[in-house]
Short mmCIF file of C-alpha atoms and ligand atoms in Angstrom, two decimals:
data_model
loop_
_atom_site.label_atom_id
_atom_site.label_comp_id
_atom_site.label_asym_id
_atom_site.label_seq_id
_atom_site.Cartn_x
_atom_site.Cartn_y
_atom_site.Cartn_z
CA MET A 213 2.52 15.11 -17.50
CA ILE A 214 2.53 10.95 -16.42
CA LYS A 215 5.50 9.42 -15.69
CA ILE A 216 6.62 5.56 -15.18
CA ALA A 217 8.68 4.28 -13.16
CA PRO A 218 9.77 0.41 -13.66
CA SER A 219 10.47 -1.36 -10.46
CA ILE A 220 13.64 -3.28 -10.63
CA LEU A 221 12.39 -5.98 -8.80
CA SER A 222 11.24 -7.50 -11.59
CA ALA A 223 14.13 -6.79 -13.70
CA ASP A 224 16.76 -9.18 -14.04
CA PHE A 225 19.15 -9.21 -11.41
CA VAL A 226 22.10 -11.13 -13.06
CA ASN A 227 21.45 -8.67 -15.73
CA LEU A 228 20.70 -5.31 -13.41
CA GLU A 229 23.15 -3.42 -15.14
CA ARG A 230 21.28 -3.84 -18.93
CA ASP A 231 18.47 -3.93 -17.30
CA ILE A 232 18.72 -0.97 -15.61
CA ARG A 233 20.03 0.67 -18.93
CA ALA A 234 17.57 -0.29 -21.06
CA LEU A 235 15.23 2.31 -19.28
CA SER A 236 15.80 5.43 -20.27
CA GLY A 237 15.65 3.81 -24.05
CA ALA A 238 13.00 2.93 -23.16
CA GLY A 239 11.39 6.15 -22.05
CA ALA A 240 11.05 5.68 -18.06
CA HIS A 241 11.22 8.13 -15.74
CA TYR A 242 12.35 7.52 -12.80
CA VAL A 243 14.00 3.71 -11.64
CA HIS A 244 11.62 2.52 -8.45
CA VAL A 245 14.19 0.97 -6.20
CA ASP A 246 12.14 -1.19 -3.14
CA VAL A 247 13.91 -1.87 -0.03
CA MET A 248 12.65 -4.17 2.50
CA ASP A 249 14.21 -5.44 6.06
CA GLY A 250 12.31 -8.26 6.59
CA HIS A 251 10.18 -6.42 9.84
CA PHE A 252 8.28 -4.30 8.02
CA VAL A 253 7.69 -6.24 5.13
CA PRO A 254 7.93 -10.18 5.45
CA ASN A 255 10.61 -10.30 2.55
CA ILE A 256 14.14 -8.72 2.24
CA THR A 257 15.51 -7.58 -1.23
CA ILE A 258 18.02 -5.02 -1.59
CA GLY A 259 19.96 -2.54 0.41
CA ILE A 260 22.23 1.18 0.39
CA PRO A 261 25.33 -0.53 -1.65
CA VAL A 262 23.06 -1.94 -4.58
CA VAL A 263 21.63 1.42 -4.24
CA ALA A 264 24.91 3.57 -4.66
CA ALA A 265 25.92 0.71 -7.70
CA ILE A 266 23.36 1.44 -9.43
CA ARG A 267 23.53 5.20 -9.10
CA LYS A 268 26.48 4.57 -11.38
CA ILE A 269 25.10 3.51 -14.26
CA THR A 270 22.25 5.88 -14.78
CA GLU A 271 21.09 9.47 -14.89
CA LEU A 272 17.65 8.81 -14.23
CA PRO A 273 16.50 10.17 -10.88
CA LEU A 274 16.40 6.79 -8.16
CA ASP A 275 12.91 6.47 -7.11
CA VAL A 276 14.00 4.86 -3.28
CA HIS A 277 11.06 2.98 -1.97
CA LEU A 278 11.98 2.02 2.02
CA MET A 279 9.75 -1.11 3.51
CA ILE A 280 11.86 -0.52 6.66
CA ASP A 281 10.94 -0.34 9.94
CA ARG A 282 12.22 3.31 11.97
CA PRO A 283 14.00 4.60 8.73
CA LEU A 284 14.57 7.38 10.15
CA ARG A 285 17.65 4.98 11.10
CA TYR A 286 19.00 5.29 7.72
CA VAL A 287 17.76 7.81 5.12
CA ASP A 288 20.92 9.71 5.43
CA ALA A 289 22.61 6.69 3.85
CA PHE A 290 20.27 6.09 1.54
CA CYS A 291 20.61 10.08 0.52
CA LYS A 292 24.13 9.98 0.15
CA ALA A 293 23.99 6.29 -1.78
CA GLY A 294 22.54 8.49 -4.27
CA SER A 295 18.32 8.23 -4.23
CA ASP A 296 16.53 11.13 -5.87
CA ILE A 297 13.91 10.22 -4.28
CA LEU A 298 13.37 8.84 -0.89
CA THR A 299 10.12 7.49 0.27
CA ILE A 300 9.55 5.96 3.59
CA HIS A 301 6.09 4.24 5.49
CA VAL A 302 3.67 6.68 7.68
CA GLU A 303 3.46 3.40 9.80
CA ALA A 304 7.35 2.75 10.11
CA ASP A 305 7.33 4.96 13.33
CA THR A 306 5.82 7.85 15.24
CA GLU A 307 4.87 10.61 13.47
CA ASP A 308 7.78 12.72 15.47
CA ASN A 309 10.16 10.48 13.99
CA THR A 310 8.29 10.66 10.53
CA ARG A 311 8.52 14.42 10.56
CA LYS A 312 12.13 13.91 11.56
CA ALA A 313 13.12 11.57 8.79
CA LEU A 314 12.09 13.79 6.16
CA GLU A 315 13.64 16.77 7.44
CA LYS A 316 16.35 15.13 7.60
CA ILE A 317 15.76 13.40 3.78
CA ARG A 318 15.09 17.44 2.39
CA ALA A 319 18.25 18.98 4.29
CA ALA A 320 20.17 16.50 2.37
CA GLY A 321 18.52 17.79 -0.81
CA VAL A 322 17.21 14.86 -1.81
CA ARG A 323 12.87 14.81 -2.62
CA ALA A 324 10.93 13.52 0.73
CA ALA A 325 8.06 11.25 0.17
CA ILE A 326 5.80 9.07 2.46
CA SER A 327 3.98 5.95 1.50
CA VAL A 328 0.43 4.29 3.20
CA LYS A 329 0.05 1.26 3.22
CA PRO A 330 -3.42 -0.27 1.81
CA LYS A 331 -5.02 -0.37 5.35
CA THR A 332 -3.85 3.26 6.51
CA PRO A 333 -6.34 5.88 5.79
CA ALA A 334 -5.69 9.25 3.13
CA GLU A 335 -6.10 11.41 6.61
CA ALA A 336 -2.43 9.95 7.61
CA VAL A 337 -0.84 11.96 5.11
CA LEU A 338 -2.15 15.18 6.33
CA PRO A 339 0.51 16.01 9.06
CA PHE A 340 3.57 15.35 6.47
CA LEU A 341 1.74 17.00 3.46
CA PRO A 342 3.87 20.45 3.42
CA LEU A 343 6.79 18.50 4.01
CA CYS A 344 6.59 16.16 0.91
CA ASP A 345 7.56 16.25 -3.17
CA LEU A 346 5.76 12.79 -3.30
CA ILE A 347 3.01 10.81 -2.19
CA LEU A 348 3.45 6.77 -2.74
CA VAL A 349 -0.05 5.07 -2.69
CA MET A 350 0.32 1.38 -2.46
CA THR A 351 -2.25 -0.72 -4.56
CA VAL A 352 -1.31 -3.92 -3.50
CA GLU A 353 0.31 -4.37 0.33
CA PRO A 354 3.84 -4.23 0.19
CA GLY A 355 6.42 -6.64 0.36
CA PHE A 356 6.37 -8.78 -3.59
CA GLY A 357 5.95 -8.00 -6.91
CA GLY A 358 3.50 -9.54 -9.29
CA GLN A 359 0.40 -8.89 -6.68
CA SER A 360 -3.44 -8.16 -7.96
CA PHE A 361 -4.09 -4.41 -7.82
CA MET A 362 -6.43 -3.12 -5.55
CA GLU A 363 -8.89 -1.27 -7.01
CA ASP A 364 -10.24 -0.78 -3.86
CA MET A 365 -7.64 2.08 -3.31
CA MET A 366 -9.13 4.66 -5.46
CA PRO A 367 -11.49 6.37 -3.00
CA LYS A 368 -7.89 7.38 -1.25
CA LEU A 369 -5.96 8.19 -4.12
CA GLN A 370 -8.96 10.82 -5.06
CA LYS A 371 -8.60 12.36 -1.06
CA ILE A 372 -4.98 12.56 -1.48
CA ARG A 373 -5.56 13.92 -5.29
CA ALA A 374 -7.56 16.71 -3.24
CA TYR A 375 -5.52 17.46 -0.97
CA ILE A 376 -2.64 18.20 -3.07
CA ASP A 377 -4.33 20.37 -5.23
CA ALA A 378 -5.72 22.32 -1.92
CA GLN A 379 -2.47 22.37 0.48
CA ASN A 380 0.61 21.53 -1.87
CA PRO A 381 -0.15 21.24 -5.97
CA ALA A 382 3.63 20.38 -7.03
CA CYS A 383 3.53 17.19 -4.68
CA GLU A 384 3.67 14.39 -7.10
CA LEU A 385 1.44 11.26 -6.73
CA GLU A 386 1.93 8.13 -7.36
CA VAL A 387 1.34 4.42 -7.10
CA ASP A 388 1.96 1.11 -6.71
CA GLY A 389 1.48 -2.57 -6.88
CA GLY A 390 -0.35 -4.46 -10.12
CA ILE A 391 -0.17 -1.02 -12.44
CA ASP A 392 -0.47 -2.69 -16.30
CA ALA A 393 -1.85 -0.54 -19.23
CA GLU A 394 -5.57 -1.18 -17.63
CA THR A 395 -4.97 -0.01 -13.92
CA ALA A 396 -2.63 2.69 -15.32
CA GLN A 397 -5.69 4.27 -16.52
CA ILE A 398 -7.63 3.69 -13.72
CA CYS A 399 -5.20 5.47 -11.54
CA ARG A 400 -4.77 8.58 -14.02
CA LYS A 401 -8.36 8.88 -13.70
CA ASN A 402 -8.13 9.09 -10.03
CA GLY A 403 -5.22 11.36 -10.12
CA ALA A 404 -1.90 9.59 -10.02
CA ASN A 405 1.13 11.05 -12.52
CA VAL A 406 3.31 8.82 -11.68
CA LEU A 407 3.11 5.03 -12.42
CA VAL A 408 4.97 1.82 -10.80
CA ALA A 409 5.09 -0.67 -12.54
CA GLY A 410 7.64 -4.05 -11.98
CA SER A 411 6.42 -7.48 -13.90
CA ALA A 412 4.05 -4.81 -16.41
CA TYR A 413 7.37 -3.48 -17.61
CA PHE A 414 9.57 -6.17 -17.44
CA GLY A 415 7.27 -8.78 -18.80
CA ALA A 416 6.33 -6.70 -22.02
CA LYS A 417 7.47 -7.63 -25.53
CA ASP A 418 7.94 -4.00 -26.20
CA PRO A 419 8.55 -1.56 -22.31
CA ALA A 420 9.07 1.14 -24.86
CA GLN A 421 5.62 0.41 -26.48
CA PHE A 422 4.41 -0.35 -23.19
CA VAL A 423 5.81 2.95 -21.62
CA ARG A 424 3.67 4.79 -24.83
CA GLN A 425 0.60 3.20 -23.63
CA VAL A 426 0.47 4.07 -20.07
CA THR A 427 1.91 7.45 -20.57
CA THR A 428 0.11 8.60 -23.38
C1 DX5 B 164 5.97 -3.94 -3.93
C2 DX5 B 164 6.91 -3.41 -4.38
C3 DX5 B 164 7.12 -2.72 -5.69
C4 DX5 B 164 6.18 -4.23 -6.73
C5 DX5 B 164 5.43 -3.29 -7.79
O1 DX5 B 164 6.10 -4.07 -2.49
O2 DX5 B 164 6.60 -1.82 -3.82
O3 DX5 B 164 7.00 -1.66 -6.05
O4 DX5 B 164 7.46 -4.08 -7.03
O5 DX5 B 164 5.17 -4.58 -8.48
P1 DX5 B 164 4.12 -5.22 -9.56
O6 DX5 B 164 4.45 -4.10 -10.45
O7 DX5 B 164 4.49 -6.90 -10.51
O8 DX5 B 164 3.24 -4.92 -8.68
ZN1 ZN B 165 7.36 -0.09 -4.68
#
């Protein structure tokens, strides 16, 4: 089954409640929440209180993407705020601390995930795969919505799909960055089953139609 996770980075923040409430009606599967700290990436977005507020107005799982340095410091707080899937970046800390963070997330009853930036090789996920419920492959440099899809990430996506099928078949494989109706199909062919879409979803005239188009 193909799932879509609209990234609220492209929602109307003045009308965030309205935009989030509309997601389930449009057929979205997850709410993708991009958390940026101005260190790990050059942008600052939203944090723990906003995740907690969103939790109160939707039944959809919150897919929280932490683009922050040394996430071990904050995973407990993001779990308590109501994350259903909590993603940390492999580049954000040592292997030991990344493992500790994933274990903490799972101990909190939250699905644990890691993400790889475009320059990070597929092999980087291997030490963590048994601890992961989802792997997120970035198809843009993290930091901003509205960037162009990097098709050269497809060999990496295929490789990670093969690792997942061999070692942890229940694990989901998500792509994030530049996903539209066309690039969604490319990602599906190369093994992704969860598609994050910010500008394409929120810019669509008919978001429900966009969801049908990319998921069927
Ligand atoms: C980028 C974020 C993405 C972003 C995607 O760092 O992780 O989730 O919002 O936006 P689009 O779909 O516009 O590329
Ligand atoms: Zn994201």
